Coordinates of C-alpha atoms in Angstrom, one line a residue:
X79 CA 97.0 114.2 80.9
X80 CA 96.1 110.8 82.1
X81 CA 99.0 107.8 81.2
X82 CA 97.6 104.4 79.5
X83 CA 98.0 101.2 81.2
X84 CA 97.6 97.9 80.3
X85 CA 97.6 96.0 83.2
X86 CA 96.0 97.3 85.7
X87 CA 96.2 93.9 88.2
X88 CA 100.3 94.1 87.6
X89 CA 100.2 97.6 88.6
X90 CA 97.9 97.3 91.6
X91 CA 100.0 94.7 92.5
X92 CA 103.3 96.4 92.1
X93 CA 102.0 99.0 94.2
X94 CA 101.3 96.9 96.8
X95 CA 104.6 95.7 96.7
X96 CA 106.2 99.1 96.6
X97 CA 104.1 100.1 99.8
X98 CA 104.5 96.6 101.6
X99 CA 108.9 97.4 101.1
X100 CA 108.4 100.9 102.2
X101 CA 106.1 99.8 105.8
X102 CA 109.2 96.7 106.0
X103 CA 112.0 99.2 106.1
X104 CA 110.5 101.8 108.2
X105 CA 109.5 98.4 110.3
X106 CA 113.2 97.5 110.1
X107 CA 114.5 101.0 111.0
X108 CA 112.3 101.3 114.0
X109 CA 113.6 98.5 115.1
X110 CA 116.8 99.3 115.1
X111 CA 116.2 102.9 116.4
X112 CA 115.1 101.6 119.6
X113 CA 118.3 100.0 120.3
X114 CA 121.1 101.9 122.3
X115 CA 122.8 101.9 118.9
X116 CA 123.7 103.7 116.5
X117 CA 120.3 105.7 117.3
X118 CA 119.6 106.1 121.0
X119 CA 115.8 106.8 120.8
X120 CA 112.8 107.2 118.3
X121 CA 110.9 109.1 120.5
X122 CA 109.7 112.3 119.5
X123 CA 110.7 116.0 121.1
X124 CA 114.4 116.9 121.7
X125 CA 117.1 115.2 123.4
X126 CA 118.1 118.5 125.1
X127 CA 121.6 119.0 126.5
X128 CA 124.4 118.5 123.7
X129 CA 123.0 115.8 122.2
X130 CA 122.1 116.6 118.3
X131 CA 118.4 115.4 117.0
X132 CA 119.0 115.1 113.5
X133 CA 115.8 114.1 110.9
X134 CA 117.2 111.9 108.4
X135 CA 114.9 110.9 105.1
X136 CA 114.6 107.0 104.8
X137 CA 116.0 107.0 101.0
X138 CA 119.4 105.3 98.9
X139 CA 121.5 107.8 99.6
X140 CA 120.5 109.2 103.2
X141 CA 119.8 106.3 105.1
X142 CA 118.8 102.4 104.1
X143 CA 118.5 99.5 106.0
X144 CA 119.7 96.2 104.4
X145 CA 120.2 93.0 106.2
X146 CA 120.2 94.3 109.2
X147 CA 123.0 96.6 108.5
X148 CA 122.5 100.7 108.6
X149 CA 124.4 102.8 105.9
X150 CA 123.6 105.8 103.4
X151 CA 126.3 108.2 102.5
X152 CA 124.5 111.0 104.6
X153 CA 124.3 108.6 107.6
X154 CA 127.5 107.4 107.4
X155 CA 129.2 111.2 107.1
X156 CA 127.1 112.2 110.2
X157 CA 128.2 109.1 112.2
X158 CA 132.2 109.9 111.0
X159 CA 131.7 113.6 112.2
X160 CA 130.3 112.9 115.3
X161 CA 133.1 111.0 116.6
X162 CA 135.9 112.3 115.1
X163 CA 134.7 116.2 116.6
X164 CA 132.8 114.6 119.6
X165 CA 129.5 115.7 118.8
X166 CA 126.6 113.3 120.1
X167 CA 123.9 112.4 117.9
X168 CA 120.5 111.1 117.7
X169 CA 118.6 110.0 114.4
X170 CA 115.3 110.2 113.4
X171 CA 114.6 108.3 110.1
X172 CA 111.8 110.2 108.3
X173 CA 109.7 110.1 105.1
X174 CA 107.6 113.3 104.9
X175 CA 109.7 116.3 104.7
X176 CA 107.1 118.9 105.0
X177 CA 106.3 117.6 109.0
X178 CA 110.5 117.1 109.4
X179 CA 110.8 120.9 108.0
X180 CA 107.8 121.7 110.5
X181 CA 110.1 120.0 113.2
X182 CA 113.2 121.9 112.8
X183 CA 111.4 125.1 113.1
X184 CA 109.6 124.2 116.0
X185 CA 113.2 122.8 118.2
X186 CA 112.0 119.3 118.0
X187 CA 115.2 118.6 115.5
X188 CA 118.8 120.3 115.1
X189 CA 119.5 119.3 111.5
X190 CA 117.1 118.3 108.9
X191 CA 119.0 115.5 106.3
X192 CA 117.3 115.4 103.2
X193 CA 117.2 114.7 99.5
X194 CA 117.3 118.5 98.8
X195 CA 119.7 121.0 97.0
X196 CA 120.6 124.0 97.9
X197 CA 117.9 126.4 96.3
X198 CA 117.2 130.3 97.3
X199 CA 113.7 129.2 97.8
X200 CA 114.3 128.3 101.1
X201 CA 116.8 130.6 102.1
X202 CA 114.2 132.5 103.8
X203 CA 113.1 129.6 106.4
X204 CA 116.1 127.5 106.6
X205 CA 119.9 127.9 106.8
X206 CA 122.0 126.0 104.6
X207 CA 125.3 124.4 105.7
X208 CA 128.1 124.4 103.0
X209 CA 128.1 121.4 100.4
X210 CA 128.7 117.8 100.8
X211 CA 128.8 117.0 97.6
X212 CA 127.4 118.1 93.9
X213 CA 124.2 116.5 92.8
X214 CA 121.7 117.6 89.5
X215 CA 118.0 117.0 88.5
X216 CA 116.9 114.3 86.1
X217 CA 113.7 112.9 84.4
X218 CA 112.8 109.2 85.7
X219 CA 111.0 107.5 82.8
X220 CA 110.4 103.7 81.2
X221 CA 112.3 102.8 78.8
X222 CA 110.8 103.0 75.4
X223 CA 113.1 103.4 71.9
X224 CA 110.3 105.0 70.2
X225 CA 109.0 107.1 73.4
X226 CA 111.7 108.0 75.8
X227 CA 112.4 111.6 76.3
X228 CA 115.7 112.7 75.4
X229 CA 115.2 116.6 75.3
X230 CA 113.8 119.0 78.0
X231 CA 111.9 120.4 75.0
X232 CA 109.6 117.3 74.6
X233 CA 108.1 117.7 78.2
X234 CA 105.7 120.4 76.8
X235 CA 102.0 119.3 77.9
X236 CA 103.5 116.5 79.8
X237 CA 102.4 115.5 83.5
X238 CA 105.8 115.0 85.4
X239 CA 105.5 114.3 89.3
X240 CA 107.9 115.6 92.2
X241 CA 108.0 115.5 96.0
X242 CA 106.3 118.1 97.6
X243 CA 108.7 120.8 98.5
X244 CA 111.1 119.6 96.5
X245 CA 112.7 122.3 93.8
X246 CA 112.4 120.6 91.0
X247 CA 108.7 122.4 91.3
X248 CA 110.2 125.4 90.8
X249 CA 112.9 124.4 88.2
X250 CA 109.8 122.5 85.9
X251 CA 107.6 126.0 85.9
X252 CA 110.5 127.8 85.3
X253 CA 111.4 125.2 82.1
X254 CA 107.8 125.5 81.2
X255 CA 108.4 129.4 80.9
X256 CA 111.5 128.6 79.0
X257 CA 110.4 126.1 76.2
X258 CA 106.8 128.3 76.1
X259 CA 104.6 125.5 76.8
X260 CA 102.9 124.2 79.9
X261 CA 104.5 121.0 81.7
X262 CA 101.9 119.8 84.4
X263 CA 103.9 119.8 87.7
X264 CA 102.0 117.3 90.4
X265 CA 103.5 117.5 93.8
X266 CA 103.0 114.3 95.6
X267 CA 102.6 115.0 99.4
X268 CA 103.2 111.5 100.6
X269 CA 105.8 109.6 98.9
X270 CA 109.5 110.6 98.4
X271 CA 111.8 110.7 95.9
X272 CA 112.3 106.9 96.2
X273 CA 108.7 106.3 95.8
X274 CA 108.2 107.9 92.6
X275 CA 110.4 106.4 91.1
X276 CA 109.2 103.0 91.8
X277 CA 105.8 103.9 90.9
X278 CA 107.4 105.3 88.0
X279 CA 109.0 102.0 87.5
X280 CA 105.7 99.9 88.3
X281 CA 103.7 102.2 85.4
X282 CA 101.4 103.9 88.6
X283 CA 102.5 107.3 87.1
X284 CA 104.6 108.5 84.3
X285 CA 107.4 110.6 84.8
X286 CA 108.6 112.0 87.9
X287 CA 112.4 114.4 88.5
X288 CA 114.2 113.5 91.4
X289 CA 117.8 114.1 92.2
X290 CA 120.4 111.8 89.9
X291 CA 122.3 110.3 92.6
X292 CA 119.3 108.3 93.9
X293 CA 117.9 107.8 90.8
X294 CA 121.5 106.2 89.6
X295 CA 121.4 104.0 92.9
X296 CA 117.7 102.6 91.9
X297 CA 118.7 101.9 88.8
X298 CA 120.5 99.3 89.1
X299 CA 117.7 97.4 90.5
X300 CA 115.5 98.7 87.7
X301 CA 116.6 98.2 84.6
X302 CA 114.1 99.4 82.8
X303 CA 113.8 103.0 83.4
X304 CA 115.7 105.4 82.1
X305 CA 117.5 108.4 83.9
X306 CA 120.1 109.7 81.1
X307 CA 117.8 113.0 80.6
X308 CA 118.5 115.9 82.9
X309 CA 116.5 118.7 84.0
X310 CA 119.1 121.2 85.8
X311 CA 122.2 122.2 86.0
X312 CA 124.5 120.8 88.9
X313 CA 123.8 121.6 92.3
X314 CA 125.3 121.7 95.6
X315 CA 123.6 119.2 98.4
X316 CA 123.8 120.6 101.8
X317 CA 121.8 119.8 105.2
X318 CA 119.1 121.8 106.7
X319 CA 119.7 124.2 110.1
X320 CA 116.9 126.1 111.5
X321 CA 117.4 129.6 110.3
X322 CA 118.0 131.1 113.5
X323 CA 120.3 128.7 114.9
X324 CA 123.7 130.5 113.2
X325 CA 125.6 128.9 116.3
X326 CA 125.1 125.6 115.1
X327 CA 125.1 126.3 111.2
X328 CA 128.8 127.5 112.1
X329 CA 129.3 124.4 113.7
X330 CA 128.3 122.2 111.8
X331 CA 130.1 124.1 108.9
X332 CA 133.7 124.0 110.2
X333 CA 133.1 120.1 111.3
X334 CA 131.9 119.9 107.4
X335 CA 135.4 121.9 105.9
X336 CA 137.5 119.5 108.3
X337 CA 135.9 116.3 107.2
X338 CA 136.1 117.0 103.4
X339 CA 139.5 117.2 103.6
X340 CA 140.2 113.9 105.2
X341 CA 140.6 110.2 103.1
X342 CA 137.4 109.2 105.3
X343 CA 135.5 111.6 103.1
X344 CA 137.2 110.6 99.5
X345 CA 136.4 107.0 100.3
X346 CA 132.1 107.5 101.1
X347 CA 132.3 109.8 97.5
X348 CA 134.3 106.8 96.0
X349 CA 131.9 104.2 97.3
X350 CA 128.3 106.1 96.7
X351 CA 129.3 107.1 93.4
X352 CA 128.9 110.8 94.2
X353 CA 130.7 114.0 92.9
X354 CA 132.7 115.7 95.6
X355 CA 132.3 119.1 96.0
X356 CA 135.2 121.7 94.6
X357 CA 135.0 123.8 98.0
X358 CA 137.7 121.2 99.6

């Protein structure tokens, strides 16, 4: 199904844009990275000794960089952790999950943070740590009174785009089955949850399903797309651990339990605009 444009110049050029923000913030990061902090090195293969390598995905609610200043409620729990249970970490902002899933199997990282819920899918490769917080699936779309999808039943023979690996794959051929119609799932290997939605924004594609709370945090910059239509039910947002690392995954856990309890925890919820998970 192809999508109609009208302006093809604008969108060229708002593509350009999207892509010239995305090389400036990975610019910024790298920058930033190669100081002694918060991130110790960039350079790729592990730290070794007790030092953490944790792949973090460049996004709203992992990791940002804004004026110079690093935050992202993922980053910001991981930085908290590590000093209140004297663990020692070093980050590696990422974009493509596939090669940071690649990574964590391979040794080159300890924890794999990522825009992804927790899905049996990948139960088989990856252990899951218990939940930060509670997140759900939702369909990114412009703004139109006359065309705007408000029910999962009017995505029959529509072309929706995810990230690859990402489960809202799974959940839109599983909705298809559902409603008894095809939805044409296109899993975009380079860009990120982010991404679509910008392009979604900038008209370069149509409709895309990407976790609600970094669609909510995009919003606000663009006004004009719509978010309020979701595709799943809630779900619980953990990191990744290599599957055979249950030493760590135990780890990490019981740092996780401790910090959820603390005020530290309630105020990141409080200022991200996240759910907080019921296992306090």
């Amino acid at each position: 199904m192809k999508t109609q444009f009208t302006r093809k110049s604008a969108r060229q050029a708002g593509m350009l844009c999207m892509l010239l923000a995305c090389v400036v913030g990975l610019m910024a990061l790298l920058k930033v990275c190669s100081s002694p902090h918060p991130f110790s090195s960039v350079a790729l293969g592990h730290s070794g000794g007790d030092t953490l390598d944790v792949a973090i995905q460049y996004s709203p609610l992992m990791l940002y960089n804004y004026d110079d200043t690093l935050g992202g409620f993922s980053y910001d729990v991981m930085r908290a952790m590590g000093q209140s249970e004297d663990i020692k970490v070093k980050f590696h902002p990422i974009v493509s999950l596939p090669e940071a899933l690649e990574r964590l199997h391979s040794g080159v990282y300890d924890i794999v943070i990522a825009d992804l819920p927790r899905t049996d899918g990948y139960r088989s490769e990856v252990s899951f740590t218990v939940p930060l917080y509670l997140d759900r699936m939702v369909l990114v779309q412009q703004h139109t009174d006359s065309l705007t999808i408000t029910s999962q039943l009017n995505l029959a023979g529509r072309e929706v785009w995810v990230p690859v690996n990402s489960p809202a794959m799974t959940r839109l051929q599983n909705l298809s089955g559902e409603i008894g119609d095809t939805i044409y799932v296109r899993c975009d290997e380079q860009y990120g949850p982010e991404q679509l939605f910008i392009q979604v924004a900038t008209g370069e594609i149509g409709l895309a399903v990407i976790n609600r709370s970094t669609a909510e945090v995009l919003a606000r910059e663009y006004t004009e797309v719509d978010i309020n239509t979701s595709v799943s039910f809630t779900q619980f947002q953990s990191w990744l651990v290599s599957s055979s690392d249950t030493a760590l995954c135990q780890r990490i856990d019981s740092a996780i339990v401790r910090f959820r309890t603390t005020p530290a925890y309630d105020a990141l919820v409080a200022r991200y605009g996240l759910t907080a998970t019921d296992h306090r």
